[in-house]
PDB file of C-alpha atoms in Angstrom:
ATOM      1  CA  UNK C   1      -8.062   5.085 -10.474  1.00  0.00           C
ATOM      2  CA  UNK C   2     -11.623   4.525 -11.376  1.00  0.00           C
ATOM      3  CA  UNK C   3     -12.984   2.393 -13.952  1.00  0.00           C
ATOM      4  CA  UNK C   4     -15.335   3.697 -16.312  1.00  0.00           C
ATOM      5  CA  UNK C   5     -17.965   1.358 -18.276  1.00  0.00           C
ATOM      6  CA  UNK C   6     -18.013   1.315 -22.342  1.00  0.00           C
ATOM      7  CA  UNK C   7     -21.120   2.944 -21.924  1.00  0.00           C
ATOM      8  CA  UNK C   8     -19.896   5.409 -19.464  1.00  0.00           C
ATOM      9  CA  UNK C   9     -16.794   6.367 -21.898  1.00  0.00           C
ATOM     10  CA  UNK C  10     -19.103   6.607 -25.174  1.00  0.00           C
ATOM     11  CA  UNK C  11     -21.740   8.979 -23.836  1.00  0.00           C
ATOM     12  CA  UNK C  12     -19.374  11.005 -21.540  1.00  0.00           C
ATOM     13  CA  UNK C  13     -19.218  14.869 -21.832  1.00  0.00           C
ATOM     14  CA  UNK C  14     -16.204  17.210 -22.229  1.00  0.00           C
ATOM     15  CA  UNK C  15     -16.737  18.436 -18.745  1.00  0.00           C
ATOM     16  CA  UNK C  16     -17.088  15.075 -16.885  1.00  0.00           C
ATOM     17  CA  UNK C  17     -13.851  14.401 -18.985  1.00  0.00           C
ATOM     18  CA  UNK C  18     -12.596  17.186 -17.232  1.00  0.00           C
ATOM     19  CA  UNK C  19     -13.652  16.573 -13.811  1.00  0.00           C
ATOM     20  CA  UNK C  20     -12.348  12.813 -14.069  1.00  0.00           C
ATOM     21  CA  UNK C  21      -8.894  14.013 -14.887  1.00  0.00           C
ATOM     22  CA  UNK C  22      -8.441  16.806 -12.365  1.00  0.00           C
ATOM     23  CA  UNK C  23      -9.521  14.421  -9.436  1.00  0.00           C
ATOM     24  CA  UNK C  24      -7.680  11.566 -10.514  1.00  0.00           C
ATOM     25  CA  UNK C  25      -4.189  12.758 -12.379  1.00  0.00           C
ATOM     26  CA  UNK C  26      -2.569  14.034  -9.084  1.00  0.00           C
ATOM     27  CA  UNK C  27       0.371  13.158  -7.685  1.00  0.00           C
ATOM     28  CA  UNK C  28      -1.895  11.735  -4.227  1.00  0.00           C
ATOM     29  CA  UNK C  29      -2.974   8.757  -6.427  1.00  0.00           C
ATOM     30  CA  UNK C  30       0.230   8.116  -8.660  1.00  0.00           C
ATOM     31  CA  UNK C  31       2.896   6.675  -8.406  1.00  0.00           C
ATOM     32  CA  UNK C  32       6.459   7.323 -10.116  1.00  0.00           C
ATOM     33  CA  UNK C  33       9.159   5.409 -11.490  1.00  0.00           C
ATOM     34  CA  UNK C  34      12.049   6.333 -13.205  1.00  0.00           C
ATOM     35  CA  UNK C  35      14.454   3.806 -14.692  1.00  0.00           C
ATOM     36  CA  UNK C  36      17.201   3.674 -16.750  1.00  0.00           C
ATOM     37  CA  UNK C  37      20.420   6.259 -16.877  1.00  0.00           C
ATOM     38  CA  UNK C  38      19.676   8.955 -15.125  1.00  0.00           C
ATOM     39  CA  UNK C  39      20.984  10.231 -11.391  1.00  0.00           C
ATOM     40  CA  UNK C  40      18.536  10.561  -8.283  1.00  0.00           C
ATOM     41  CA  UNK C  41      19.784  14.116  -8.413  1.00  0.00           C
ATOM     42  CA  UNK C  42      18.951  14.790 -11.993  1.00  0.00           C
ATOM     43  CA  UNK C  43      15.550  12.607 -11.489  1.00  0.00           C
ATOM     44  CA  UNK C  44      14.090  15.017  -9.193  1.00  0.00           C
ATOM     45  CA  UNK C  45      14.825  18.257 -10.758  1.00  0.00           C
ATOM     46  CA  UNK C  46      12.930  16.792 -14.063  1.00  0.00           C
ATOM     47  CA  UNK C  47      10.151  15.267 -11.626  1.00  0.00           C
ATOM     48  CA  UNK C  48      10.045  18.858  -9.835  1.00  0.00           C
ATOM     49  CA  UNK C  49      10.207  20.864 -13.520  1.00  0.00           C
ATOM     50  CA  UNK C  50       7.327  18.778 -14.564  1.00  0.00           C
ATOM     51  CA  UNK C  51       5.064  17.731 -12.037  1.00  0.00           C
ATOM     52  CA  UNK C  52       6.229  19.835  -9.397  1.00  0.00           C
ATOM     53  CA  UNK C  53       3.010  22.481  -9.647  1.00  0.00           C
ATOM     54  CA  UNK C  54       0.600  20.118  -9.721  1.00  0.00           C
ATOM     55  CA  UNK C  55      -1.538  20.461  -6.624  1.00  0.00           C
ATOM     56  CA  UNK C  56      -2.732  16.959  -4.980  1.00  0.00           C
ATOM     57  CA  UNK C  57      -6.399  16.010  -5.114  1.00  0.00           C
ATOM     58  CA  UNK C  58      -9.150  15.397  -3.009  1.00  0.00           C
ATOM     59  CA  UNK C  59      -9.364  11.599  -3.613  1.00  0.00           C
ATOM     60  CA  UNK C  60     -12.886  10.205  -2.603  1.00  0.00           C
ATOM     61  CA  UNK C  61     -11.997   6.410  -2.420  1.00  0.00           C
ATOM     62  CA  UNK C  62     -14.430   4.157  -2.514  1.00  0.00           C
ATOM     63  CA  UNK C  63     -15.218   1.107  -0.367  1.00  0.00           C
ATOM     64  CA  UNK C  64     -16.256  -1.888  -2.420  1.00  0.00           C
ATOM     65  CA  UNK C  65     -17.665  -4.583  -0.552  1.00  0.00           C
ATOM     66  CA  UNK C  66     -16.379  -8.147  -1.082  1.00  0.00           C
ATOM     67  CA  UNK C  67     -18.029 -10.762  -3.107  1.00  0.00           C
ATOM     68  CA  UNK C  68     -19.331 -13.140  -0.787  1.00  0.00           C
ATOM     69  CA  UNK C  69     -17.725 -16.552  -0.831  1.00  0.00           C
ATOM     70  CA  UNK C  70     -19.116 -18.929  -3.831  1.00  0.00           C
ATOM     71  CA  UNK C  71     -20.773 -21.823  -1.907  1.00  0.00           C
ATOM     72  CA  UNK C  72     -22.612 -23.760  -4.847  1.00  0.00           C
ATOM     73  CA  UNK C  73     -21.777 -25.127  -8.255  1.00  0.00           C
ATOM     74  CA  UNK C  74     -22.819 -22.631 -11.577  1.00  0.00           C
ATOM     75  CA  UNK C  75     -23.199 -23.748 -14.963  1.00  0.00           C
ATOM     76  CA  UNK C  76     -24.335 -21.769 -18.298  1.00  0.00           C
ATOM     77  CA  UNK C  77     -24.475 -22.824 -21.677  1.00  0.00           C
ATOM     78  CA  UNK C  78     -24.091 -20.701 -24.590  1.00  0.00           C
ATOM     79  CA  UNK C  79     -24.442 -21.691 -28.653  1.00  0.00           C
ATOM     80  CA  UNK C  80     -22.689 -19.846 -30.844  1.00  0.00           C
ATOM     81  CA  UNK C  81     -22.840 -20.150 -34.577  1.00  0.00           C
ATOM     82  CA  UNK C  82     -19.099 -20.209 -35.158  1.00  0.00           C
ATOM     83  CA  UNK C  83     -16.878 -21.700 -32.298  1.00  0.00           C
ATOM     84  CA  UNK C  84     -15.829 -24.876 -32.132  1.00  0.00           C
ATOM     85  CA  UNK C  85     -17.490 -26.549 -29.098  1.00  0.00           C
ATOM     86  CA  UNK C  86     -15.106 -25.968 -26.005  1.00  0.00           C
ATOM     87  CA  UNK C  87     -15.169 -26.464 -22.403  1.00  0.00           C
ATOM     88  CA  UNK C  88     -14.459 -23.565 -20.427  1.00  0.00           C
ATOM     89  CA  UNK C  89     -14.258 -24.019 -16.226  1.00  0.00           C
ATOM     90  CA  UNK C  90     -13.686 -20.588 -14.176  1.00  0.00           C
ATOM     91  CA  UNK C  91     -12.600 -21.537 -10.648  1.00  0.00           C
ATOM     92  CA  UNK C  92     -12.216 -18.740  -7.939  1.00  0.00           C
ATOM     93  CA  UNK C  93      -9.903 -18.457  -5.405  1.00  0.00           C
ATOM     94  CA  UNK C  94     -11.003 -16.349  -2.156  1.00  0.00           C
ATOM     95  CA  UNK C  95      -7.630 -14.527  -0.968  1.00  0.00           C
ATOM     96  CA  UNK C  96      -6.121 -11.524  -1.603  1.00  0.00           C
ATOM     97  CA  UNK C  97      -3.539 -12.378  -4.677  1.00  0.00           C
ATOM     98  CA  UNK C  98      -0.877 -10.551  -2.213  1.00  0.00           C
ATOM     99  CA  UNK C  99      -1.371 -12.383   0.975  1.00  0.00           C
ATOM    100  CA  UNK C 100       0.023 -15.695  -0.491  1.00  0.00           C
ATOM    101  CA  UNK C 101      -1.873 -18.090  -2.181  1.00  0.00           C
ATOM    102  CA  UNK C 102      -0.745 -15.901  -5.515  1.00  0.00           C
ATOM    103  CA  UNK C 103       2.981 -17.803  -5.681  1.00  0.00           C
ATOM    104  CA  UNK C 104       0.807 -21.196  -4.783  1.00  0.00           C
ATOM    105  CA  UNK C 105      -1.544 -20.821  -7.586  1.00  0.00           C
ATOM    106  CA  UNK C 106       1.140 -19.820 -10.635  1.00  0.00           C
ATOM    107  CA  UNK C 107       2.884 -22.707  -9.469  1.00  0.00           C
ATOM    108  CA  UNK C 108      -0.549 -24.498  -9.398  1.00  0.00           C
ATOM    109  CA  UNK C 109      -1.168 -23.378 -12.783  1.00  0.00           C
ATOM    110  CA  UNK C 110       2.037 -24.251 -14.137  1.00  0.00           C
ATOM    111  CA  UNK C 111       2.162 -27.914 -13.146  1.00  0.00           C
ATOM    112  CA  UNK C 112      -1.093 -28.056 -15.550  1.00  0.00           C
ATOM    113  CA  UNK C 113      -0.208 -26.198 -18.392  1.00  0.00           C
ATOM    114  CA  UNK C 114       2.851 -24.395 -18.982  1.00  0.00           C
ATOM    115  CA  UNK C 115       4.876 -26.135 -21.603  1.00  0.00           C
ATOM    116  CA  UNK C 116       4.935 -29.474 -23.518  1.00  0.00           C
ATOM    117  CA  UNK C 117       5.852 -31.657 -20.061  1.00  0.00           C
ATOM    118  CA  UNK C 118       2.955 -29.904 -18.548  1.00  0.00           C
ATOM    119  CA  UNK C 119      -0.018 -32.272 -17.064  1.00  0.00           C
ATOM    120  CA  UNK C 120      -2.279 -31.099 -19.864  1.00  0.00           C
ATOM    121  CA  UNK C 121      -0.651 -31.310 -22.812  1.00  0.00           C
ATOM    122  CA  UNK C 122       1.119 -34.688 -22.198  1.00  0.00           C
ATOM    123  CA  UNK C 123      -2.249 -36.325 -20.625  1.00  0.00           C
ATOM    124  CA  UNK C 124      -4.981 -34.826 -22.221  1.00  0.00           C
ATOM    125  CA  UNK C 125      -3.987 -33.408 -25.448  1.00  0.00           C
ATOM    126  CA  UNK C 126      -0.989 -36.138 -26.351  1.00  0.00           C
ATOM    127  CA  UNK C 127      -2.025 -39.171 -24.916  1.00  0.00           C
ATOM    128  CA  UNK C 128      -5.862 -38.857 -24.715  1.00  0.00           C
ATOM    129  CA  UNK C 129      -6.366 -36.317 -27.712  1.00  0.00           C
ATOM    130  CA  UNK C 130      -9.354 -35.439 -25.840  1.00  0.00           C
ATOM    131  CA  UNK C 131      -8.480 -31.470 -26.630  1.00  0.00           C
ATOM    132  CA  UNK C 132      -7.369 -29.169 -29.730  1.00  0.00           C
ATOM    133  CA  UNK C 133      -6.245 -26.936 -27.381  1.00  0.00           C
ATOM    134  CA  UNK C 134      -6.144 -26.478 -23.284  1.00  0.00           C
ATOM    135  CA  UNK C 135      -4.946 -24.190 -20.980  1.00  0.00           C
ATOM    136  CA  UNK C 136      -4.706 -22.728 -17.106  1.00  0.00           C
ATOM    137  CA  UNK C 137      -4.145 -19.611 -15.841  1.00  0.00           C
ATOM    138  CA  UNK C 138      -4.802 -16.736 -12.742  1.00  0.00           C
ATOM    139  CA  UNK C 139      -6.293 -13.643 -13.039  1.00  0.00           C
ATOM    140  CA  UNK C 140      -6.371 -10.978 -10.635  1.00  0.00           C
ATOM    141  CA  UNK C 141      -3.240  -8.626  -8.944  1.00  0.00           C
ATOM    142  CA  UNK C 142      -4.032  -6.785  -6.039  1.00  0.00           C
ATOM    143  CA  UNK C 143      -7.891  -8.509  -6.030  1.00  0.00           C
ATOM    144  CA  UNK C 144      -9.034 -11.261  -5.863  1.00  0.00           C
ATOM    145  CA  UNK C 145      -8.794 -12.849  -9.654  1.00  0.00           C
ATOM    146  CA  UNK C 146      -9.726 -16.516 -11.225  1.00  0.00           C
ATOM    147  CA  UNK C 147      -8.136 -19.795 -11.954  1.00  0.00           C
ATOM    148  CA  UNK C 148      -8.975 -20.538 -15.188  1.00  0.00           C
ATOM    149  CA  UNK C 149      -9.203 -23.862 -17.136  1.00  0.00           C
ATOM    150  CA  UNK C 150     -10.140 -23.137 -20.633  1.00  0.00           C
ATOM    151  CA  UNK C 151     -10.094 -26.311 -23.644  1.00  0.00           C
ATOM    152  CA  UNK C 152     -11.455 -26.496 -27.158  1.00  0.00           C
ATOM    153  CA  UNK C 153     -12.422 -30.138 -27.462  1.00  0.00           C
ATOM    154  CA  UNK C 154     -11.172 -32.297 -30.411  1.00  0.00           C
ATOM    155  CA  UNK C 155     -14.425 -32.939 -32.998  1.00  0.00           C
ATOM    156  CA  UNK C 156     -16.805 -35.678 -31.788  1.00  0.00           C
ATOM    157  CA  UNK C 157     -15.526 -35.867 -27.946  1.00  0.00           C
ATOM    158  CA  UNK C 158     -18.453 -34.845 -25.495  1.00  0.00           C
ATOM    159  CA  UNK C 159     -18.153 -32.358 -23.174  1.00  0.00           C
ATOM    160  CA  UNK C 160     -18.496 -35.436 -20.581  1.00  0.00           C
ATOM    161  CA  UNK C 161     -15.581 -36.879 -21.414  1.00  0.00           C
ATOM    162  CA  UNK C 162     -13.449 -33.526 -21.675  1.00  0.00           C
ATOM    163  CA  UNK C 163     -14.981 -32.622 -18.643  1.00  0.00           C
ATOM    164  CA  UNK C 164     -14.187 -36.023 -16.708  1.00  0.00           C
ATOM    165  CA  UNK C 165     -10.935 -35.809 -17.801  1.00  0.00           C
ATOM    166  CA  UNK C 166     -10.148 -32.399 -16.723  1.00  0.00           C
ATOM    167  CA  UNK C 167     -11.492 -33.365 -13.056  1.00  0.00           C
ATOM    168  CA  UNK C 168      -9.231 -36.372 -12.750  1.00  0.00           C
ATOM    169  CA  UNK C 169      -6.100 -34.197 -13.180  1.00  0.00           C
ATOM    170  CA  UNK C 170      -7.808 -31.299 -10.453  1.00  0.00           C
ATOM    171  CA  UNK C 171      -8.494 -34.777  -8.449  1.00  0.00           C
ATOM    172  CA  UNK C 172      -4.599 -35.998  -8.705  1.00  0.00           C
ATOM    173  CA  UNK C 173      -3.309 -32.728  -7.567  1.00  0.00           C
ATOM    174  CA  UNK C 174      -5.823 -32.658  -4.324  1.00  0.00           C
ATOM    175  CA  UNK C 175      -4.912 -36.102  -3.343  1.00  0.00           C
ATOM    176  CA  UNK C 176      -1.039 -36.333  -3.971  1.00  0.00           C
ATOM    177  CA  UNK C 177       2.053 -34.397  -3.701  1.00  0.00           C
ATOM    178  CA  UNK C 178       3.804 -33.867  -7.032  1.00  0.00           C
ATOM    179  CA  UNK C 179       7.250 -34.779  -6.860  1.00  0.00           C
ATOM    180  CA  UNK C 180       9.977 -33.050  -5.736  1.00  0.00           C
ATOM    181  CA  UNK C 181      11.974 -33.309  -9.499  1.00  0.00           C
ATOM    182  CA  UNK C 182       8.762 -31.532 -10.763  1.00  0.00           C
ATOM    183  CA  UNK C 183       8.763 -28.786  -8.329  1.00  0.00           C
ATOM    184  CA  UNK C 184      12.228 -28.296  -8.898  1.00  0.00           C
ATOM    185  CA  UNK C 185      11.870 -27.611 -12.600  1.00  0.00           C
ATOM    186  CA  UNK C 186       8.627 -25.752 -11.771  1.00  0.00           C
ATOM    187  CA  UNK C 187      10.811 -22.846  -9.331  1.00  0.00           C
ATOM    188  CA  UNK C 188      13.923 -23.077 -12.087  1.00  0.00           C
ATOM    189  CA  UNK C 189      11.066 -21.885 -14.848  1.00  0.00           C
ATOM    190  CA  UNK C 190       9.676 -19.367 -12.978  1.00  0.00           C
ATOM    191  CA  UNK C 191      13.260 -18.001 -11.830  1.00  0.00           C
ATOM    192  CA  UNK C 192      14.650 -17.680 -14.856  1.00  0.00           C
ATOM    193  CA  UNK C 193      11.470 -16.261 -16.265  1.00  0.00           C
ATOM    194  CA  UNK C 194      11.956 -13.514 -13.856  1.00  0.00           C
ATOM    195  CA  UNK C 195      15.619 -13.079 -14.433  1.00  0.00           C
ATOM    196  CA  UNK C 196      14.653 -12.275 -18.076  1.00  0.00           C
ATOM    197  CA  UNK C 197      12.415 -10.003 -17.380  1.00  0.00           C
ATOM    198  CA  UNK C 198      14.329  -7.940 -15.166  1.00  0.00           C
ATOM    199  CA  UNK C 199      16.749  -7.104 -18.468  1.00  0.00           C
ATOM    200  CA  UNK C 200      14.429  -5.124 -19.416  1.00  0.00           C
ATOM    201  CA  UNK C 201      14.328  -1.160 -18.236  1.00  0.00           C
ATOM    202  CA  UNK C 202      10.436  -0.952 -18.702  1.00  0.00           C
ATOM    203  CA  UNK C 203       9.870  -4.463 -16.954  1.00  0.00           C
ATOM    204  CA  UNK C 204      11.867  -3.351 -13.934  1.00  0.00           C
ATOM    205  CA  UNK C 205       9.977  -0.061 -13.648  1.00  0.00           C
ATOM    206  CA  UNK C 206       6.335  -1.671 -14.391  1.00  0.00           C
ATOM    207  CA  UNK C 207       7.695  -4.198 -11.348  1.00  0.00           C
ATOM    208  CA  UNK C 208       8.448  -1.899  -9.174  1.00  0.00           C
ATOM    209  CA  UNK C 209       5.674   0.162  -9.341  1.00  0.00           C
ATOM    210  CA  UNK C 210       3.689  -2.979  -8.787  1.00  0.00           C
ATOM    211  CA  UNK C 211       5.057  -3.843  -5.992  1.00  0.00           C
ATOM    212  CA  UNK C 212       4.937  -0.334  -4.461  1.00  0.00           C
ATOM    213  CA  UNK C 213       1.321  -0.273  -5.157  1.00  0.00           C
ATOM    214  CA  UNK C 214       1.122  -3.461  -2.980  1.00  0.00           C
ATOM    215  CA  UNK C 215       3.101  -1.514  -0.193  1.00  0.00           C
ATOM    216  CA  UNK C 216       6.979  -1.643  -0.682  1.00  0.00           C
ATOM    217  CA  UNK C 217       9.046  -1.803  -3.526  1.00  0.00           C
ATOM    218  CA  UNK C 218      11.295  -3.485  -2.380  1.00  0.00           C
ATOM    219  CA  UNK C 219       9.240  -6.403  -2.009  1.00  0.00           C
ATOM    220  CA  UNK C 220      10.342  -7.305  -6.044  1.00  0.00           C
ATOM    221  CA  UNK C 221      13.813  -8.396  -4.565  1.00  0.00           C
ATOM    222  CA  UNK C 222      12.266 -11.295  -2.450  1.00  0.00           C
ATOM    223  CA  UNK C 223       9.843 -12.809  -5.463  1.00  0.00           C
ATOM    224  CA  UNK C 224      12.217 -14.888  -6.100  1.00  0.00           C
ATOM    225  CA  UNK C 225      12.376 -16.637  -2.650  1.00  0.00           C
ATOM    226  CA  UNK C 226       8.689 -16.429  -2.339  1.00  0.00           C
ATOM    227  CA  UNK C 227       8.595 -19.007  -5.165  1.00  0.00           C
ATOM    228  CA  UNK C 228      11.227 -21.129  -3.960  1.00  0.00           C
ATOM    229  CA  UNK C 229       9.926 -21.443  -0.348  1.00  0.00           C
ATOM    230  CA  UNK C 230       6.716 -23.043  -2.108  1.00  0.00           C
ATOM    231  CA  UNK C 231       6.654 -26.979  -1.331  1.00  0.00           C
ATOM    232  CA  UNK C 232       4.815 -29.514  -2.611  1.00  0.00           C
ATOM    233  CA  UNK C 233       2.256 -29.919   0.391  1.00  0.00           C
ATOM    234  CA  UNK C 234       1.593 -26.232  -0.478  1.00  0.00           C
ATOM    235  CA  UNK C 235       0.643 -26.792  -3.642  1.00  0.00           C
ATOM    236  CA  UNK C 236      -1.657 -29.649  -2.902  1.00  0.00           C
ATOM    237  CA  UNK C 237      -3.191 -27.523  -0.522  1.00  0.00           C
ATOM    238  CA  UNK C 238      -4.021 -24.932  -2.726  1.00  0.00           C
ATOM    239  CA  UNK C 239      -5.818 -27.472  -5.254  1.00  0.00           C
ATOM    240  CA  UNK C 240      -7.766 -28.926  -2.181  1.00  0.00           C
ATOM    241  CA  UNK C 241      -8.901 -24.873  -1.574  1.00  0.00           C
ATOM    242  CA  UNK C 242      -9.087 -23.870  -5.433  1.00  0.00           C
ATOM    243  CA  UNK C 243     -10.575 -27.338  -7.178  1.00  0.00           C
ATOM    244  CA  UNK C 244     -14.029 -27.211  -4.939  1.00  0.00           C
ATOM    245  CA  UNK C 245     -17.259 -28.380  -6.935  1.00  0.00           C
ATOM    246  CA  UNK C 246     -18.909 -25.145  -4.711  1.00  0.00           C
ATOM    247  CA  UNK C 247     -15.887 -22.973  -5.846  1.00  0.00           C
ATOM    248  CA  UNK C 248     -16.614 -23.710  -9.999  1.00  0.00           C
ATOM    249  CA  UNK C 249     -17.927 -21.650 -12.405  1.00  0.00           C
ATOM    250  CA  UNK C 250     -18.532 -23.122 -15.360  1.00  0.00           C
ATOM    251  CA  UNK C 251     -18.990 -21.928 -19.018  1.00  0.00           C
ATOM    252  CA  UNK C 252     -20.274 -23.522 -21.655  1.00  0.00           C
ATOM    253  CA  UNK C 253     -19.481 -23.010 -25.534  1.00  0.00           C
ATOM    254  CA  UNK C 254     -21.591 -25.144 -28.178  1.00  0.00           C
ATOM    255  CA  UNK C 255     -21.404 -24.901 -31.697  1.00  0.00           C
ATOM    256  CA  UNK C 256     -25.227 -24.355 -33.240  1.00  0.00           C
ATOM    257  CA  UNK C 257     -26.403 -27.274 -35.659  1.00  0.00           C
ATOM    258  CA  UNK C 258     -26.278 -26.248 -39.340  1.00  0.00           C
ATOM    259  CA  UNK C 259     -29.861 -26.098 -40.877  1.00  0.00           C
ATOM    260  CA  UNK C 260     -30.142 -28.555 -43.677  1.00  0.00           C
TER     261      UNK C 260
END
């Protein structure tokens, strides 16, 4: 479906409204899931009572060009009145999220920040108490997306340091394998993560409609395995193609000096 701009929404008229809808709400560019008690049979009569008249569209889709491949470091500073100063690093990754290096980079992401034994939080925000807060995490689904590192610094530590820091853990995980207990516990996480989410109807139908989008439904049965086929030499190759200087965007946050 198309994306309209704020802009775009605000100043809209009745009959673009119109136009948008009958284009895009057909059953050509939708797709249907229905989950929970209910019987294939009984499914399709509601699906036919309902939907069944709607005529498909005339879908013009368009092509969008890719964004060409980031080949030098960027760096912008903003000052802001009320944030705490933070260090904010936006690193892009250059593959499709669904040819592969998707599983690589949660897993990526996970060794850094996802729970107290986490890199981050035992390294830099236990033991160095360089940040109040710091995270990493992907964007993107079907595009191309981010991997973020995002940190509020602790009062009087300069963005040197916090950024030194950061780059000595991105350094670790180009250089060396993590070990094999960490991967271990990494794949256990993410399994059960997905085992709880699959109790829930809506989860299982948002999942599968994901996946269908992507080209086969079925696919959600093997995202399991895709995780646990991950090795540690994969994720150390995905830092070494991530965590390039070239590859980094970075974003600045600085807290304005109060006027005496």
């Amino acid at each position: 479906m198309a994306y309209l701009g704020k802009n775009a929404i605000a100043d809209a008229t009745l009959e673009q409204v119109e136009t948008f809808f009958y284009q895009y709400y057909r059953p050509d560019n939708a797709i249907l899931v229905l989950a929970g008690n209910i019987t294939a049979q009984d499914g399709i009569a509601l699906v036919e009572k309902w939907f069944g008249d709607i005529q498909a569209g005339q879908l013009s889709k368009k092509q969008y060009k890719s964004e060409p491949i980031q080949n030098e470091f960027r760096q912008h500073f903003l000052y802001q009145d009320a944030l705490p100063r933070c260090c904010v690093q936006g690193l892009s990754y250059g593959c499709k999220t669904y040819q592969g290096i998707l599983w690589h980079s949660d897993l990526l992401s996970n060794v850094m920040s996802n729970g107290r034994s986490s890199r981050f939080y035992q390294r830099l925000y236990k033991e160095q108490q360089l940040f109040s807060t710091i995270d990493a995490f992907i964007s993107g689904t079907i595009d191309p997306g981010l991997f973020i590192i995002e940190g509020k610094t602790m009062p009087g530590v300069s963005m040197e340091k916090a950024r030194t820091a950061i780059d000595e853990q991105l350094q670790l995980l180009q250089h060396d394998r993590i070990s094999e207990t960490e991967l271990t516990k990494l794949k256990n996480g993410v399994e059960s993560s997905l085992e709880y989410s699959e109790v829930s109807i809506l989860n299982k139908g948002i999942s599968l409609a994901y996946f269908e989008i992507l080209g086969d439904a079925a696919m959600i049965n093997d995202e399991a395995e895709r995780y646990q086929s991950i090795t540690a030499e994969d994720i150390r190759t995905a830092a070494q193609t991530v965590f390039r200087r070239d590859n980094c965007s970075e974003l600045v946050y600085i807290q304005k000096k109060k006027n005496k």
